[in-house]
Structure formats: structure tokens, C-alpha cells
Amino acid sequence: MGASDPEVAPWAPGGAAGMAGAGAGAGARGGAPAGVEARARDPPPAHRAHPRHPRPAAQPSARRMDGGAGGPGSGDNAPTTEALFVALGAGVTALSHPLLYVKLLIQVGHEPMPPTLGTNVLGRKVLYLPSFFTYAKYIVQVDGKIGLFRGLSPRLMSNALSTVTRGSMKKVFPPDEIEQVSNKDDMKTSLRKVVKETSYEMMMQCVSRMLAHPLHVISMRCMVQFVGREAKYSGVLSSIGKIFKEEGLLGFFVGLIPHLLGDVVFLWGCNLLAHFINAYLVDDSFSQALAIRSYTKFVMGIAVSMLTYPFLLVGDLMAVNNCGLQAGLPPYSPVFKSWIHCWKYLSVQGQLFRGSSLLFRRVSSGSCFALE
């Protein structure tokens, strides 16, 4: 979802992060897990023990496998599963880092190359700013290929900490009481389940975001040093010392509020929209109803992430604002008093979605701070 995470997206981690585990959209009425329905239908224990009446009561292992509820044998697989998720997340983060790096430089208004003349779909001549590929090639010319991965280390640490935090929270607060939405539920019951599940996911996302945000701030500042060719933030430990000395403890949490608000709006918007579409617009008599419901949440995630992009932009700009780097000072950026001040400024300039597109970027008034 941008320069965070995505995460969220992240959406995963969400960003991206954001949708994984919320569980209220795609397939919302496609059926509950076998173990959940088995508990609802199971007869008394004496009858269940009868050999002629086997029941799939031992199947609610979907939550146990991720270390959520414990149980026999689940503890042995939990560390391995968590390590696998951390490794997989690290690979995705490393591969996507150049994309996020270019996006961040565009977000702060750094446009080192002149626009080129082109035509739009109506045949009119317009000026286009360099695309992601042209921008990335420019970074390689200046810093070499390794330059595309500036700020990667703290970002890897941030994402790993977020993943471990979510896994640990599932162990401490297992989602045993959260029931999956079933196509047999009435509207009131299914909505109650969606609200309960989204609330649980929101709690995990907010806690993991708060714990990982200091590393996110360090990563952002390492990357925007490209603008002024500074070397103030060179390592994680030294960066922690500099931020604490110059800005105090609050310096690690600049830009946190808009990121949290974006995460919350994304989760609730995506899950509730997907639920209402699946419940009221997708008819069970339609032959492809299950297939449509399985994609509803994915499509809603894309739509809602576009609407919540300004929160991501404001959060990232606040993370680098007035920190002693050229990218966070005039003429690239005014010194903002708060994230609301930053939001209002971007809104007046018509730049609340700056950096959301990396391929076709038209020049508009106030397209970057340096041109104002």
C-alpha cells in the first residue's frame, strides 16, 4: 500500500497489510470450516464416542497450525511456520524494495529528470514525468544497482518484527471465540461475526504497527538521503541514537497516527464492503456465486487501498519532515506542525495522491514541492 508496508501494503502486512487474516470478505458465505460446524452439530459426548458415529470434531486445526490456540502437537510446528512466514516476507520485501524506494522519492517531490512531451488518450499533448523504470535507471546511474536497496535492512527488520508480533499475539490472545461466517447464517449473525473478526484483526494490526514503526521511520529516512546525498542515517543502531538524541522518544513515532488511521479504515472498509456485497448483491441461485464471493474481498482491497492512500502519503512525509535531511525541508517540503497540517497542505496543492501512480505521471500544478 505504498511506502509502508502495502503494509499494508500492504496489504499485507500490510499492507498491503491489511487484509490477510481479516477473514470477512472473500467466501464470506461460502461455508464455515468443518471443525466449526462439527462443534455446532455434535451430539452429547457419550454419543460422540460411539465407534459407529465418527465425527470430524478434531478438524479445527486451521487456527492451531498458526500457533493460535495451542493443543497437542501444535507447539512443534508453530516456530517452523512462523520462521517460514518471516523468510517468505523478507523475500517479498527485498524484491519489492526498489518499487517502494522510487515511490517514496516521488512522494517527497524529488523529480531529478525533466518531463517529456507526450499525448494522452484524446490525442492532446501533455507533459509526462519519468516512469518507475526511468527513475530506477537514474538511481542505478547515480548509486549503482546496490543503490536500489538503500534502506532495506531496517525495512526487513520492521516487517519481521511485525510478523513475529502478530504470531505472538495469536498465542497470547487465541482467536478461539471467533467464528467463521457461514452461508447458513442469517444477516444479523453473519454481520456480528464480521465485526468481531475485524475487531480482532484491527487489534493485531495496530499493535504490530506501533512496535514496528520506529524501524519504518529509520528506513524512510535512509532512503530519502538520496535527495541531498546525505549520510546521516547509515545504520540501525546509529540511527536510533541520532533520533533519540535530536527528537527524543516521540521521534520514533512521527507519522504513526495517519498510518494507524489508514490501517483501521482499510480493514473495516474492505471487510464490511465485501460482506454486504456478498450478502445482498450476489444471489445464491447464480451458478458462479461461490467464485464471485471468493474474489470480492480482493477487489474491495484494491478499491479501498486507493481511497486510503492519502493516509499513507501523509504518514511517510511526516516520518521525514524536519529531520535534518534536505527532503524534509524547504523547498521540497514546508515544516509541518502536525499531520493534519500536512494533509491540508497537500489537499490545497491537489497532491493527496502523489506517488500513487508509477507508470503514467502527468505534470500538474504543484506536482512537486521543488517546483512551487
XYZ file of C-alpha atoms in Angstrom:
372
model
C 0.000 0.000 0.000
C 2.703 2.210 -0.501
C 5.792 3.022 1.323
C 4.835 1.216 4.445
C 4.251 -1.945 4.344
C 1.227 -2.234 1.459
C 1.884 -2.892 4.903
C -0.012 -2.749 4.344
C 0.584 -2.832 1.746
C 0.441 -3.901 2.269
C -1.877 -5.267 2.101
C -0.276 -7.335 3.862
C 1.322 -6.620 6.313
C 0.069 -4.970 5.288
C -0.483 -3.978 3.561
C -0.980 -4.316 1.836
C -1.342 -5.426 5.156
C -4.073 -5.147 5.973
C -6.424 -7.783 4.505
C -4.727 -11.031 5.427
C -6.441 -12.605 8.369
C -9.389 -10.234 8.463
C -11.493 -13.025 7.022
C -14.757 -11.312 6.374
C -14.853 -10.852 2.616
C -13.996 -13.451 0.035
C -16.043 -16.539 0.518
C -17.943 -14.895 3.308
C -20.906 -17.113 2.656
C -19.008 -19.976 1.097
C -19.190 -22.223 4.171
C -17.584 -22.456 7.588
C -14.619 -24.710 8.400
C -15.571 -28.286 9.092
C -14.444 -28.139 12.715
C -16.654 -25.115 13.473
C -19.786 -26.723 12.071
C -18.903 -30.003 13.746
C -18.973 -28.326 17.135
C -22.421 -26.908 16.377
C -23.865 -30.264 15.312
C -22.084 -32.641 17.654
C -24.322 -34.749 19.936
C -23.521 -35.294 23.630
C -20.087 -36.747 24.425
C -21.435 -40.221 25.146
C -22.908 -40.469 21.672
C -19.868 -38.950 20.011
C -17.641 -41.652 21.496
C -19.628 -44.367 19.758
C -17.464 -46.052 17.062
C -20.378 -46.111 14.604
C -20.702 -42.345 14.674
C -17.340 -40.799 13.721
C -17.303 -37.004 13.753
C -14.739 -34.576 12.308
C -14.510 -32.874 15.711
C -10.712 -32.847 15.613
C -10.561 -30.710 12.492
C -10.433 -27.171 13.899
C -6.680 -27.235 13.312
C -6.612 -24.298 10.921
C -6.100 -21.931 13.830
C -3.890 -24.293 15.770
C -1.415 -24.693 12.946
C -0.602 -20.999 13.025
C 0.138 -21.174 16.741
C -3.124 -19.556 17.715
C -4.706 -21.980 20.158
C -2.064 -24.463 21.152
C -3.002 -28.085 21.597
C -1.185 -31.383 21.174
C 1.474 -31.186 18.527
C 0.719 -27.604 17.575
C 3.649 -26.151 19.535
C 6.168 -28.141 17.483
C 5.019 -26.676 14.176
C 4.429 -23.091 15.315
C 8.101 -21.926 15.308
C 8.701 -23.506 11.914
C 5.573 -21.931 10.435
C 6.436 -18.527 11.875
C 10.002 -18.739 10.558
C 8.651 -19.670 7.136
C 6.375 -16.626 7.101
C 9.260 -14.364 8.157
C 11.525 -15.755 5.431
C 8.822 -15.502 2.787
C 8.010 -11.940 3.857
C 11.691 -10.996 3.714
C 11.947 -12.265 0.146
C 8.890 -10.346 -0.999
C 10.102 -7.213 0.807
C 13.529 -7.389 -0.841
C 12.073 -7.903 -4.320
C 9.597 -5.054 -3.954
C 12.011 -2.618 -2.294
C 13.103 -0.777 -5.471
C 9.441 -0.091 -6.223
C 8.836 1.342 -2.760
C 12.103 3.310 -2.930
C 11.117 5.074 -6.143
C 7.611 5.685 -4.811
C 8.983 7.366 -1.679
C 11.264 9.682 -3.671
C 8.259 10.697 -5.772
C 6.182 11.192 -2.632
C 8.665 13.699 -1.195
C 8.647 15.576 -4.501
C 12.098 14.679 -5.830
C 11.984 14.951 -9.626
C 15.606 14.992 -10.863
C 14.703 14.443 -14.529
C 12.741 16.819 -16.756
C 9.310 15.794 -18.055
C 8.853 14.588 -21.597
C 6.215 15.602 -24.122
C 3.589 13.004 -24.973
C -0.058 12.581 -25.908
C -2.977 11.353 -23.847
C -5.817 9.073 -24.931
C -7.615 12.047 -26.500
C -4.613 12.931 -28.609
C -3.753 16.073 -26.659
C -0.149 16.921 -25.934
C 0.765 16.663 -22.254
C 3.941 16.547 -20.190
C 4.786 13.252 -18.515
C 7.162 12.773 -15.618
C 9.574 9.792 -15.702
C 8.031 6.401 -15.002
C 9.275 3.922 -12.425
C 11.641 2.241 -14.882
C 13.237 5.513 -15.987
C 13.543 6.646 -12.382
C 15.092 3.341 -11.311
C 17.592 3.537 -14.168
C 18.586 7.006 -12.965
C 19.203 5.693 -9.436
C 21.403 2.931 -10.854
C 23.417 5.543 -12.776
C 23.998 7.539 -9.598
C 24.431 4.835 -6.937
C 24.821 1.607 -8.887
C 22.476 -1.372 -8.686
C 23.027 -1.706 -4.952
C 21.621 1.806 -4.619
C 18.138 0.464 -5.376
C 18.226 -1.267 -1.993
C 19.054 1.723 0.172
C 17.159 1.447 3.473
C 16.336 -2.233 3.002
C 17.851 -3.510 6.277
C 15.575 -1.572 8.686
C 12.607 -2.358 6.470
C 13.346 -6.092 6.666
C 13.633 -5.804 10.433
C 10.378 -3.842 10.600
C 8.431 -6.426 8.599
C 9.949 -9.341 10.537
C 9.050 -7.682 13.850
C 5.509 -7.108 12.617
C 5.132 -10.762 11.585
C 6.524 -12.079 14.874
C 4.314 -9.693 16.849
C 1.168 -10.893 15.095
C 2.125 -14.517 15.674
C 2.848 -13.885 19.344
C -0.449 -12.064 19.811
C -2.322 -15.024 18.358
C -0.715 -17.207 21.027
C -1.483 -14.796 23.850
C -4.976 -13.933 22.573
C -6.034 -17.019 20.593
C -8.972 -16.407 18.258
C -10.891 -19.400 19.604
C -14.104 -17.475 20.031
C -14.088 -16.039 16.517
C -16.499 -17.964 14.333
C -16.162 -18.094 10.583
C -19.001 -16.662 8.526
C -21.219 -19.402 7.092
C -23.716 -19.328 4.264
C -26.222 -20.756 6.766
C -26.049 -17.644 8.962
C -28.741 -15.014 8.837
C -27.729 -11.428 8.027
C -27.564 -10.289 11.636
C -25.455 -13.243 12.748
C -23.038 -13.006 9.822
C -22.565 -9.255 10.383
C -21.840 -9.867 14.051
C -19.164 -12.395 13.112
C -17.599 -9.991 10.594
C -17.471 -7.196 13.170
C -15.921 -9.474 15.779
C -13.337 -10.852 13.398
C -12.405 -7.421 12.020
C -12.028 -6.045 15.551
C -9.590 -8.839 16.369
C -7.577 -8.202 13.210
C -7.576 -4.456 13.893
C -6.106 -5.040 17.353
C -3.272 -7.161 15.946
C -2.570 -4.729 13.116
C -2.437 -1.667 15.390
C -0.112 -3.303 17.924
C 2.253 -4.643 15.261
C 2.243 -1.259 13.506
C 3.163 0.609 16.699
C 6.021 -1.753 17.566
C 7.487 -1.758 14.048
C 7.022 1.959 13.303
C 10.407 3.137 14.688
C 12.188 0.894 12.185
C 9.861 2.153 9.465
C 10.892 5.738 10.267
C 14.575 4.806 10.054
C 14.030 3.063 6.715
C 12.223 6.096 5.263
C 14.983 8.468 6.334
C 17.716 6.215 4.971
C 16.022 6.216 1.572
C 15.331 9.956 1.254
C 19.011 10.698 1.877
C 19.342 10.124 -1.859
C 17.825 13.577 -2.430
C 20.544 15.571 -0.692
C 23.283 12.915 -0.903
C 23.486 12.845 2.901
C 24.815 10.059 5.103
C 23.241 10.997 8.431
C 21.368 7.722 8.840
C 23.727 4.902 7.948
C 22.887 2.036 10.288
C 20.025 0.948 12.510
C 21.811 1.369 15.841
C 23.421 4.690 14.967
C 20.109 5.953 13.580
C 18.344 5.023 16.820
C 20.919 7.042 18.743
C 20.584 10.088 16.476
C 16.787 10.145 16.574
C 16.670 9.738 20.349
C 19.274 12.466 20.873
C 17.692 15.000 18.495
C 13.959 14.284 18.815
C 13.511 12.173 21.918
C 11.258 9.155 22.187
C 8.481 10.770 20.147
C 10.822 10.990 17.175
C 10.400 7.262 16.623
C 6.636 7.630 16.217
C 6.272 10.587 13.848
C 3.692 9.751 11.193
C 2.233 6.890 13.231
C -1.294 8.309 13.617
C -2.107 8.615 9.873
C -0.724 5.126 9.307
C -2.922 3.702 12.076
C -5.974 5.540 10.763
C -5.273 4.238 7.261
C -4.990 0.671 8.554
C -8.237 0.908 10.509
C -10.196 2.482 7.647
C -8.787 -0.100 5.233
C -9.706 -3.110 7.381
C -13.238 -2.004 8.186
C -13.951 -0.658 4.723
C -12.669 -3.755 2.937
C -14.354 -6.302 5.209
C -17.721 -4.579 5.519
C -17.978 -3.764 1.808
C -17.072 -7.332 0.870
C -19.603 -8.684 3.376
C -22.507 -6.534 2.166
C -21.744 -7.254 -1.486
C -21.625 -10.990 -0.856
C -24.759 -10.876 1.286
C -27.009 -8.585 -0.739
C -25.713 -8.441 -4.317
C -24.521 -11.996 -5.021
C -27.510 -14.303 -5.451
C -27.139 -17.893 -4.261
C -29.036 -19.090 -7.317
C -26.240 -17.849 -9.574
C -24.031 -20.743 -10.661
C -20.793 -18.800 -10.105
C -21.800 -17.275 -6.753
C -19.027 -19.004 -4.799
C -16.369 -17.962 -7.326
C -17.540 -14.357 -7.260
C -17.537 -14.254 -3.471
C -14.002 -15.613 -3.382
C -12.763 -12.568 -5.337
C -14.938 -9.908 -3.699
C -12.549 -9.157 -0.883
C -9.558 -8.950 -3.207
C -11.307 -6.413 -5.433
C -12.537 -4.427 -2.431
C -8.993 -4.380 -1.066
C -7.722 -2.699 -4.226
C -10.522 -0.143 -4.206
C -10.241 0.728 -0.518
C -6.434 0.944 -0.678
C -6.773 3.668 -3.303
C -9.089 5.638 -1.015
C -6.779 5.281 1.988
C -3.612 6.201 0.052
C -3.558 9.804 1.406
C -3.071 8.422 4.934
C -0.017 6.509 3.699
C 1.382 9.550 1.905
C 0.925 11.871 4.889
C 2.433 9.319 7.282
C 5.541 8.871 5.139
C 6.023 12.613 4.656
C 5.747 13.215 8.396
C 8.362 10.496 9.029
C 10.992 12.506 7.107
C 9.762 16.046 7.772
C 12.113 18.423 9.589
C 14.595 15.677 10.495
C 17.666 17.474 9.185
C 17.507 15.989 5.693
C 17.032 18.059 2.549
C 13.978 16.032 1.500
C 12.145 17.117 4.644
C 12.946 20.825 4.441
C 12.068 23.687 2.042
C 11.947 23.882 -0.926
C 10.908 20.206 -1.047
C 8.566 20.474 1.906
C 7.382 23.040 4.421
C 7.964 22.265 8.072
C 4.636 20.784 9.147
C 3.257 21.370 12.637
C 1.192 18.192 12.575
C -0.055 15.505 10.226
C -3.311 17.461 9.827
C -1.299 20.474 8.656
C 0.443 18.219 6.129
C -2.900 16.812 4.929
C -4.384 20.284 4.437
C -1.304 21.470 2.573
C -1.366 18.530 0.167
C -5.121 18.914 -0.307
C -4.769 22.571 -1.294
C -1.991 21.646 -3.722
C -4.048 18.792 -5.192
C -1.299 16.322 -4.253
C -3.001 13.905 -1.864
C -2.414 11.074 -4.348
C 1.139 11.978 -5.368
C 3.139 8.814 -5.952
C 0.102 6.555 -6.277
C 0.902 6.007 -9.962
C 4.374 4.982 -11.096
C 3.817 4.475 -14.820
C 1.820 7.353 -16.312
C 2.556 10.509 -14.332
C 1.251 13.706 -15.841
C 2.658 17.073 -14.831
C 0.125 19.109 -12.902
C 0.248 22.310 -10.918
C 2.109 21.743 -7.681
C 3.296 18.326 -8.855
C 6.307 18.524 -6.561
C 7.406 20.789 -3.755
C 10.562 21.828 -5.599
C 8.573 23.460 -8.386
C 6.345 25.588 -6.152
